[in-house]
mmCIF file of C-alpha atoms in Angstrom:
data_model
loop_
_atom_site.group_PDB
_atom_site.id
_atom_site.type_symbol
_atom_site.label_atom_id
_atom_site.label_comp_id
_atom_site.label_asym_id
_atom_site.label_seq_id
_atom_site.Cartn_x
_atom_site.Cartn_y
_atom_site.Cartn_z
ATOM 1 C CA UNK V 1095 29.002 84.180 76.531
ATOM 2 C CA UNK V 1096 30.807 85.103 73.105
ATOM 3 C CA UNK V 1097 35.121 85.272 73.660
ATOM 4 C CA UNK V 1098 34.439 89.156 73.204
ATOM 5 C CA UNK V 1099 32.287 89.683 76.245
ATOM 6 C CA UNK V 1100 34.407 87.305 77.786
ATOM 7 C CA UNK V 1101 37.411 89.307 77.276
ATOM 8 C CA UNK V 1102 35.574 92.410 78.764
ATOM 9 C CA UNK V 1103 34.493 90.918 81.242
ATOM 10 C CA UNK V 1104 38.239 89.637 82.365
ATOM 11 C CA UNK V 1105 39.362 93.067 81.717
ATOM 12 C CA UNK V 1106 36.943 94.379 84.092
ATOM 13 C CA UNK V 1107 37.830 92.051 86.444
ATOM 14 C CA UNK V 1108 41.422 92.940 86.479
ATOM 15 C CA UNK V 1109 40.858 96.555 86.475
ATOM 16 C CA UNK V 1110 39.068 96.162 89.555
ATOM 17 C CA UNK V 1111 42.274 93.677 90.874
ATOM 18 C CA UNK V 1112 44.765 95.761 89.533
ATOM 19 C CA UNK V 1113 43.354 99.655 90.087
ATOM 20 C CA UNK V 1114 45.817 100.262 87.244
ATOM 21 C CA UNK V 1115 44.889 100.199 82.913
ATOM 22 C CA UNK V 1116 48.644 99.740 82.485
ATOM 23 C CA UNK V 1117 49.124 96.570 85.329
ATOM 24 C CA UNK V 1118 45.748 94.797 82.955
ATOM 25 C CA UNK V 1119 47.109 95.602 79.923
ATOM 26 C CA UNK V 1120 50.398 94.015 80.783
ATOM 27 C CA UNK V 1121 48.606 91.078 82.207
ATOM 28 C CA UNK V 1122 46.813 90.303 79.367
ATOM 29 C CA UNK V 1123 49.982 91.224 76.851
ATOM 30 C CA UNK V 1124 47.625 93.825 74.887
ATOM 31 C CA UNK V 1125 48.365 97.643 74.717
ATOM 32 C CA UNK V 1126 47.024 100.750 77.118
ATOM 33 C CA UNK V 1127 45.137 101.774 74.121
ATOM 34 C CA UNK V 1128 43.146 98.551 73.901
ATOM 35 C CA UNK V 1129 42.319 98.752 77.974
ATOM 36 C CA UNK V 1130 41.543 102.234 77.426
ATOM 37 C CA UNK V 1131 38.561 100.483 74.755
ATOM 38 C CA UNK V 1132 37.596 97.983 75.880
ATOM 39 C CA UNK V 1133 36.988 100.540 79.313
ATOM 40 C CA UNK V 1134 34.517 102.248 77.265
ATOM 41 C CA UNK V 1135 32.782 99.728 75.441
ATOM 42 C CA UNK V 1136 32.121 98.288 79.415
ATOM 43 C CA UNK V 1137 31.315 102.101 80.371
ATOM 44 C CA UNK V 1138 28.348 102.317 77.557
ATOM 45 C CA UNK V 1139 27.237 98.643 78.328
ATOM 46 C CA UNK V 1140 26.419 98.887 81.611
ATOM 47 C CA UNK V 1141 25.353 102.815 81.337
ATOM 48 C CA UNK V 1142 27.736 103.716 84.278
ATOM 49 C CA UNK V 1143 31.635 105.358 84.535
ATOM 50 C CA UNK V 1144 32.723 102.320 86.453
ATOM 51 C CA UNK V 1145 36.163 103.577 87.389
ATOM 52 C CA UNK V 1146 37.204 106.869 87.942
ATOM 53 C CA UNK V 1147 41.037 108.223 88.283
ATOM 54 C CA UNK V 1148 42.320 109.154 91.685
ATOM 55 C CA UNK V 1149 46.243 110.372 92.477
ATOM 56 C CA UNK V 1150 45.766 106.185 94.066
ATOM 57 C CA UNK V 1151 44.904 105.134 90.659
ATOM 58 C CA UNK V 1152 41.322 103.787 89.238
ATOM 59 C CA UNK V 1153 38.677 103.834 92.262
ATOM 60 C CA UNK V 1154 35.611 101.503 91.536
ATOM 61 C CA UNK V 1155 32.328 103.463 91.528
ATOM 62 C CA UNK V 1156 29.265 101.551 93.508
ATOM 63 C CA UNK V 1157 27.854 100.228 90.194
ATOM 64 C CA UNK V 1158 31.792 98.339 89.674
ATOM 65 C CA UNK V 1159 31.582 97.533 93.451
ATOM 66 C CA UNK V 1160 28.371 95.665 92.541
ATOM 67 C CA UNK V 1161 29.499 94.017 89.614
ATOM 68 C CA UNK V 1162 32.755 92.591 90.687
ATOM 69 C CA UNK V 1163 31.878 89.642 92.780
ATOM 70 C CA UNK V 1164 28.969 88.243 90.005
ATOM 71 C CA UNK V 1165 31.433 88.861 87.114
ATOM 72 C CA UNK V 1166 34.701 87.193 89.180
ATOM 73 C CA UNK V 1167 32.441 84.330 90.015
ATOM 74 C CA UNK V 1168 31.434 83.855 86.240
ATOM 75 C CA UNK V 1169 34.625 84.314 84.996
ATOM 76 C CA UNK V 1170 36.487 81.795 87.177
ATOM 77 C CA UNK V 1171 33.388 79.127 86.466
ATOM 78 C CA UNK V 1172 34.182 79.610 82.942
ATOM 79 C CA UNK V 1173 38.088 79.769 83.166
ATOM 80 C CA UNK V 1174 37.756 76.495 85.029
ATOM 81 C CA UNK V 1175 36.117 74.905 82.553
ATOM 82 C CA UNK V 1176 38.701 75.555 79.816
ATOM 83 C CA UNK V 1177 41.204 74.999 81.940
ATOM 84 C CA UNK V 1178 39.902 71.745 82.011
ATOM 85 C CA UNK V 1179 40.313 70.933 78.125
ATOM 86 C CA UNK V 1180 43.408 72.813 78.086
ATOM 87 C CA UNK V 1181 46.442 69.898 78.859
ATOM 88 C CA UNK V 1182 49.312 70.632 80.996
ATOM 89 C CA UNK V 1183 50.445 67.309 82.112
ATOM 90 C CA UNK V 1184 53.560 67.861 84.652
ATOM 91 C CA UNK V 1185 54.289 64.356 84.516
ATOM 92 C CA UNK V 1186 55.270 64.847 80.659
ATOM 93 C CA UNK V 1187 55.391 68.245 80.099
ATOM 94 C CA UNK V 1188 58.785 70.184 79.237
ATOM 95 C CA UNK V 1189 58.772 73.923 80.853
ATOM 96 C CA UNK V 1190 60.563 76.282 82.636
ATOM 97 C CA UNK V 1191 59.832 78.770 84.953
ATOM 98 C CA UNK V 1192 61.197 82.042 86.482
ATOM 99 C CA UNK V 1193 61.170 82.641 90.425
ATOM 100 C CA UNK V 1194 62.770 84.962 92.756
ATOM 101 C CA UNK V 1195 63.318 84.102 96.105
ATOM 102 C CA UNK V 1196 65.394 85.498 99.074
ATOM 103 C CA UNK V 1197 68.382 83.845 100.013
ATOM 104 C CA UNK V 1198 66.102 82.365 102.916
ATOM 105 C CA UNK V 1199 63.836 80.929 100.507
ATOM 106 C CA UNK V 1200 67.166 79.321 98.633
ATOM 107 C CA UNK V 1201 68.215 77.578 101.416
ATOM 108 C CA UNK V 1202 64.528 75.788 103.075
ATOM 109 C CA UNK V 1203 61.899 76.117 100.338
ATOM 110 C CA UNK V 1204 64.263 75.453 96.856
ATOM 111 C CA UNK V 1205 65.374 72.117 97.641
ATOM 112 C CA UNK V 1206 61.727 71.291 98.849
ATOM 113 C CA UNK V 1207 60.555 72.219 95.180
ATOM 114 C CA UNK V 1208 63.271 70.438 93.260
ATOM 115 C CA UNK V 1209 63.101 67.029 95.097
ATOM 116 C CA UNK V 1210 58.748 67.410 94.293
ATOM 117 C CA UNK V 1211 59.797 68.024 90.992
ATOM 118 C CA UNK V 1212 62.282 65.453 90.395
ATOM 119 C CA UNK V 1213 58.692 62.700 91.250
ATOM 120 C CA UNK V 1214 56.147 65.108 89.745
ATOM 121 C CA UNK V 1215 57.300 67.239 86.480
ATOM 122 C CA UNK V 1216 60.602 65.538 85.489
ATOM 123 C CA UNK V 1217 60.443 67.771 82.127
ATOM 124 C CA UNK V 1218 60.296 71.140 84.264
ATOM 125 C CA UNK V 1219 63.304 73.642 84.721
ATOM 126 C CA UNK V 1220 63.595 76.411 87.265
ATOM 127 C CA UNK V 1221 65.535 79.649 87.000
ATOM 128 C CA UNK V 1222 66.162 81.542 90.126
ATOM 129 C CA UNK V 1223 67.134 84.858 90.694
ATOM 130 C CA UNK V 1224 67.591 87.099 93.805
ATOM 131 C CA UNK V 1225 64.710 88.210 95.714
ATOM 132 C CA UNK V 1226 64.269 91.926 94.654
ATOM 133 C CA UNK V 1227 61.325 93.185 96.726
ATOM 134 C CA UNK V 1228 61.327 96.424 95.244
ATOM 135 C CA UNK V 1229 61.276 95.302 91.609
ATOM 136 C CA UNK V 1230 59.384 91.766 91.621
ATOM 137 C CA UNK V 1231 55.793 93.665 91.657
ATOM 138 C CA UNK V 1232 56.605 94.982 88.089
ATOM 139 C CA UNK V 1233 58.984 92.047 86.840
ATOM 140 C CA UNK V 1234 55.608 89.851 87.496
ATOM 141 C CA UNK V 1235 53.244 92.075 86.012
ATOM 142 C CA UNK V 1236 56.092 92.312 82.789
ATOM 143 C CA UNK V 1237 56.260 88.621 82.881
ATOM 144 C CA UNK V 1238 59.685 88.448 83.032
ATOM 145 C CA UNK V 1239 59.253 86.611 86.295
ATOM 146 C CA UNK V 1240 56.146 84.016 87.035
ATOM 147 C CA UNK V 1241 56.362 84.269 90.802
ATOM 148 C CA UNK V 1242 58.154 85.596 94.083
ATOM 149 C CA UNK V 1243 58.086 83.859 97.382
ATOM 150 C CA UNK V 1244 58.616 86.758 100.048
ATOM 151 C CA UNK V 1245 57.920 87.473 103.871
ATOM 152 C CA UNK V 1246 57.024 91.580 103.850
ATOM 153 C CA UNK V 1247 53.231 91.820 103.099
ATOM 154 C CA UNK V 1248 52.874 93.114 99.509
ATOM 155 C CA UNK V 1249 49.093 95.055 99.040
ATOM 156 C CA UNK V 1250 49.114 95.362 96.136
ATOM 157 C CA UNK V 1251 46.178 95.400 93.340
ATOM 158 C CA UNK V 1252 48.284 94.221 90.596
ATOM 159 C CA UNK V 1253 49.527 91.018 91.574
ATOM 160 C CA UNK V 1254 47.735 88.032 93.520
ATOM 161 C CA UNK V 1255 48.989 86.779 97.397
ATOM 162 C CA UNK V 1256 48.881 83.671 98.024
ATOM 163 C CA UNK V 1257 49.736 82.325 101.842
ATOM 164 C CA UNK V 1258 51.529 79.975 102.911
ATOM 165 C CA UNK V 1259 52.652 79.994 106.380
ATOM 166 C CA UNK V 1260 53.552 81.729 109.810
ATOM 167 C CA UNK V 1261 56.847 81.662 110.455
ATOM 168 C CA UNK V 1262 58.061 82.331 114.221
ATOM 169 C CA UNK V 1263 61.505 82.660 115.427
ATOM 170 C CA UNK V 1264 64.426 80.915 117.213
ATOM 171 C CA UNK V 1265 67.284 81.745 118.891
ATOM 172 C CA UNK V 1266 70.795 80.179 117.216
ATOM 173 C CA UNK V 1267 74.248 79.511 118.778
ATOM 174 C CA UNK V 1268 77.017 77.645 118.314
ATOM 175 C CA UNK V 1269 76.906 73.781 119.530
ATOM 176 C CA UNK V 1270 79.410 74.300 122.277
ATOM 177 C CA UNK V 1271 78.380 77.995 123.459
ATOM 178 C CA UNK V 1272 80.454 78.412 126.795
ATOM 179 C CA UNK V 1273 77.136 79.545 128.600
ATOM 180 C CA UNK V 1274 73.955 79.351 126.739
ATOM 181 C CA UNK V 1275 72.708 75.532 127.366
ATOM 182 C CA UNK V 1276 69.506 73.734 127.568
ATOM 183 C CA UNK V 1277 66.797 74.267 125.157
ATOM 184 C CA UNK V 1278 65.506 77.654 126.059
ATOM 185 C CA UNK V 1279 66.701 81.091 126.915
ATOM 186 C CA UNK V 1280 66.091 82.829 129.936
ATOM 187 C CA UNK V 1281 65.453 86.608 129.431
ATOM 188 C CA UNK V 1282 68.711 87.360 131.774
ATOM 189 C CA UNK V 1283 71.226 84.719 129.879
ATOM 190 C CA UNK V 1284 69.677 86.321 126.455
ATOM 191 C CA UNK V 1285 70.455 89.877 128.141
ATOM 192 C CA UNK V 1286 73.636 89.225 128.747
ATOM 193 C CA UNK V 1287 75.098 88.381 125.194
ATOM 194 C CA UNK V 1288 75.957 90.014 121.993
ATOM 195 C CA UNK V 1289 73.779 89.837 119.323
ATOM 196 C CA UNK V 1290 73.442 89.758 115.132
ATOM 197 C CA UNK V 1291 70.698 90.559 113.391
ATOM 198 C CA UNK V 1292 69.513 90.249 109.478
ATOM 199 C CA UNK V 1293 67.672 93.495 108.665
ATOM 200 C CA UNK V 1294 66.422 94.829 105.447
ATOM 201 C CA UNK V 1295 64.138 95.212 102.542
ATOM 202 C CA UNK V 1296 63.472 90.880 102.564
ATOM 203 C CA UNK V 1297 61.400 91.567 105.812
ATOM 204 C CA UNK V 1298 62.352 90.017 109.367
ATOM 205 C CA UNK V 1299 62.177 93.351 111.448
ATOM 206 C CA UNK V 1300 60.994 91.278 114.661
ATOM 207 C CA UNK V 1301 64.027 90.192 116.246
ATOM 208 C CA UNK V 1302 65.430 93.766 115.932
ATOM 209 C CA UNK V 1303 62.332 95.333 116.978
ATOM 210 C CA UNK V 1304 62.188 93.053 119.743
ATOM 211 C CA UNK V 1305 65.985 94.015 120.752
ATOM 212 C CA UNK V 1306 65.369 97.957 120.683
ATOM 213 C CA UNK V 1307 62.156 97.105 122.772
ATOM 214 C CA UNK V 1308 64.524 95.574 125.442
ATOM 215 C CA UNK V 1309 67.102 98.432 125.009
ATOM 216 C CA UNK V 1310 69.837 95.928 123.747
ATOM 217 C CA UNK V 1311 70.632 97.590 120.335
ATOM 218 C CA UNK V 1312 73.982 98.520 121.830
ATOM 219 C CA UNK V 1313 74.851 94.817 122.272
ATOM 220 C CA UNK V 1314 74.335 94.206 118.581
ATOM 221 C CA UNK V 1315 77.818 94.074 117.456
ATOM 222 C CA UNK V 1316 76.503 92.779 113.413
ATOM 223 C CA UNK V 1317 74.157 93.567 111.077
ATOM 224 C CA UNK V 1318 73.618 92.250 108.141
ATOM 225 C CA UNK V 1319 70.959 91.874 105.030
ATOM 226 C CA UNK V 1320 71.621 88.051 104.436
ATOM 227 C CA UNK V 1321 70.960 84.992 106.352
ATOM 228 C CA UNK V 1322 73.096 82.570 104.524
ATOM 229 C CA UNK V 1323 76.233 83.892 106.270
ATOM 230 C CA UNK V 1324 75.070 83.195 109.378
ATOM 231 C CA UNK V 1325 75.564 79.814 110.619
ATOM 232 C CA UNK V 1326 79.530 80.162 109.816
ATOM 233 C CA UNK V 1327 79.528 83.266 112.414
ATOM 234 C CA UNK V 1328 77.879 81.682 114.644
ATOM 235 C CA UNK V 1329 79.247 78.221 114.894
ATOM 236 C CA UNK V 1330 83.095 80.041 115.981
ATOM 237 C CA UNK V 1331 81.188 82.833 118.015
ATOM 238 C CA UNK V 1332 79.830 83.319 121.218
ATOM 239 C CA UNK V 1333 76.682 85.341 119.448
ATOM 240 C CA UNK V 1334 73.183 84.909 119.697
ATOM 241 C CA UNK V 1335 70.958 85.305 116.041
ATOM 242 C CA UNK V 1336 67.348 84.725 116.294
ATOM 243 C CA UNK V 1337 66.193 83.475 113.228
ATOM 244 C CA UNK V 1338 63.148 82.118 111.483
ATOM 245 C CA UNK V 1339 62.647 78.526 112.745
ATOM 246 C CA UNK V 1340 62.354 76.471 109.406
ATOM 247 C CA UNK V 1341 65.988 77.853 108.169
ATOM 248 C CA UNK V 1342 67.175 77.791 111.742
ATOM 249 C CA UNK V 1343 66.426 74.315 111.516
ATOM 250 C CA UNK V 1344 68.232 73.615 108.058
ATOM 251 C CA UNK V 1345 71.207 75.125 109.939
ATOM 252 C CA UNK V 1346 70.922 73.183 112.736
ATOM 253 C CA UNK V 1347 71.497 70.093 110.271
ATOM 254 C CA UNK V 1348 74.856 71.375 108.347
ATOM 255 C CA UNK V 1349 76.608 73.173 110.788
ATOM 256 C CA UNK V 1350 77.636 73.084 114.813
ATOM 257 C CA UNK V 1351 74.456 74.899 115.923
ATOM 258 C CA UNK V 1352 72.164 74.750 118.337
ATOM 259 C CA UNK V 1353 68.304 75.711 118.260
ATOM 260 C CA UNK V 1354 66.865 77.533 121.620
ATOM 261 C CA UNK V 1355 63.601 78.776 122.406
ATOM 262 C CA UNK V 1356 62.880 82.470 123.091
ATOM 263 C CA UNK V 1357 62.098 84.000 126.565
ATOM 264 C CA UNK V 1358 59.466 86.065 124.518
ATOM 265 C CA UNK V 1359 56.882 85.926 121.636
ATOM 266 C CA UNK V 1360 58.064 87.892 118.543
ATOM 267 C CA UNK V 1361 55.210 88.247 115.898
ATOM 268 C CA UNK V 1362 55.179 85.731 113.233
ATOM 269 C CA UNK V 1363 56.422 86.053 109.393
ATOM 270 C CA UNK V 1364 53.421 85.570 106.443
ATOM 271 C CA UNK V 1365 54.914 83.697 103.908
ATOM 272 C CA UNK V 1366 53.678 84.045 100.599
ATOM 273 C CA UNK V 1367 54.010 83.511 96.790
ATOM 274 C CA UNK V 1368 53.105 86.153 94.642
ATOM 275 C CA UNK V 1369 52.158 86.086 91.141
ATOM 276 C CA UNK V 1370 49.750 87.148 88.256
ATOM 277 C CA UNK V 1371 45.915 87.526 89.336
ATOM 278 C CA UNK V 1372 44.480 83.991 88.470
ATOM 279 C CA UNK V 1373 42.651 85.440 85.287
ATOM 280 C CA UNK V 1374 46.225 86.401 83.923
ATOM 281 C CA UNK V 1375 47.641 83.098 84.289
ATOM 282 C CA UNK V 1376 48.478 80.632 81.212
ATOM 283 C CA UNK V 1377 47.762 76.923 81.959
ATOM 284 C CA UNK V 1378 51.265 75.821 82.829
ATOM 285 C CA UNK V 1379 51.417 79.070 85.192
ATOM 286 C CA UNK V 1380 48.017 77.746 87.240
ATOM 287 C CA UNK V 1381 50.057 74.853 87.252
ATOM 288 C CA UNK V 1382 52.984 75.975 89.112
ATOM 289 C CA UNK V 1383 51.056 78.359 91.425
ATOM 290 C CA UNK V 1384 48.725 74.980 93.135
ATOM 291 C CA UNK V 1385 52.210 73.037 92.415
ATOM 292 C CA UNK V 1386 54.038 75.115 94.578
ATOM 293 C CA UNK V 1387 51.286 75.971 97.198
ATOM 294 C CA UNK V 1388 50.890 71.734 97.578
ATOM 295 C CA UNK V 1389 54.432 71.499 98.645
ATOM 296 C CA UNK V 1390 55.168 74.301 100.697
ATOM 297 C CA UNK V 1391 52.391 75.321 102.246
ATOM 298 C CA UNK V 1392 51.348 74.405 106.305
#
């Protein structure tokens, strides 16, 4: 296949990903007007409209609905194949990459990275700003970010999800609590206490969900948007936090908390990276994506 039918062939790919000629232009750093092209050259070479514009953005027509999976499968066979000749050695490489990550992610994921790093890519560099769930879809797509690690399910057809865990919650009091004891809550004892809760746009709505379910949003007495505060409330408190267990844990390990389980289920976090659709990726990019996947995902 020449590297011009190549090329239309990853733009079609991505306009079917993305739904959007502006999200595939800006993954593959060209202009709208090129898209826009390349869109027709695709439209007269396979005799059919392909895409048509809805108030949703592009909508595949049956012929693109047919295409996509042959074309995606071709396209990664070949991309895997140059990816092959193309060297990005971590263990000499020098890099650096852009994440965002929520102030959850900070504290149990970031050190996870940087001590794989220190044995794996000793040449690589991380910058890492603050989670902005709003924004990270378009900092990704205008590269000014490579990935995002968040909790809230992003659908999305311009950027790729990649899993990689369930999360489920803990309760989390301080080490000498005059009441709570043992190693699991009873609905009554948790009943019975005042609560804080971390609410807002970085996900976690289950604990509070699971509080107005019970009628006990009056004995919330804090709210907040951060976890990182939390464990120096708690540990000269008498409140109850239930928080995700793998931070809960990291907690438990720097400060006078204790860990108890919950009288009740409350639904599981997704965590996932987000990034650039694999066709949009430079080498060193594929690279961090599986690099970061390896060593955080269960």
């Amino acid at each position: 296949m020449a590297d011009f039918d190549l090329n239309l062939v990853r733009t079609f790919v991505l306009l079917y990903e993305t739904r959007s000629v502006t999200a595939t232009a800006q993954a593959l750093h060209v202009t709208q007007p090129t898209i826009s092209y390349s869109l027709q050259k695709l439209r007269r070479r396979f005799g059919d409209e392909l895409f048509r514009r809805t108030g949703a953005g592009l909508a595949p027509t049956t012929t693109a609905r047919e295409l996509y999976e042959p074309l995606h499968a071709a396209l990664a066979s070949i991309e895997a194949a140059v990816s092959g000749t193309q060297t990005f050695d971590p263990a000499t490489a020098r890099a650096g990459f852009t994440l965002c990550l929520s102030d959850l992610g900070e504290v149990s994921l970031l050190p996870r990275l940087m001590a794989a790093l220190r044995t794996q890519a000793p040449g690589i560099t991380l910058t890492v700003r603050a989670l902005d769930v709003v924004n990270a879809e378009d900092q990704v797509s205008r590269g000014e970010i490579d990935a995002f690690i968040a909790s809230p399910l992003i659908s999305s057809h311009r950027i790729a999800r990649v899993p990689l865990f369930d999360e489920d919650y803990v309760g989390v009091v301080a080490a000498n609590h005059p009441r709570l004891r043992g190693k699991r809550l009873t609905t009554a004892a948790l009943d019975a206490e005042q609560h804080v809760t971390v609410f807002g746009p970085t996900g976690h709505e289950g604990p509070r969900k699971a509080l107005e379910a019970r009628g006990l949003l009056p004995s919330v007495v804090l709210e907040m948007t951060r976890f990182a505060s939390l464990p120096y409330l708690i540990q000269n408190s008498q409140l109850v936090a239930m928080v995700p267990r793998d931070v809960a844990t990291v907690f438990a390990g720097n400060h006078p908390v204790r860990l108890l389980e919950l009288p009740f289920e409350i639904e599981p976090v997704r965590v996932s990276i987000y990034a650039r659709h694999s066709h949009a990726r430079s080498a060193p990019q594929r690279w961090l994506i599986e690099f970061m996947h390896q060593v955080l995902a269960r």
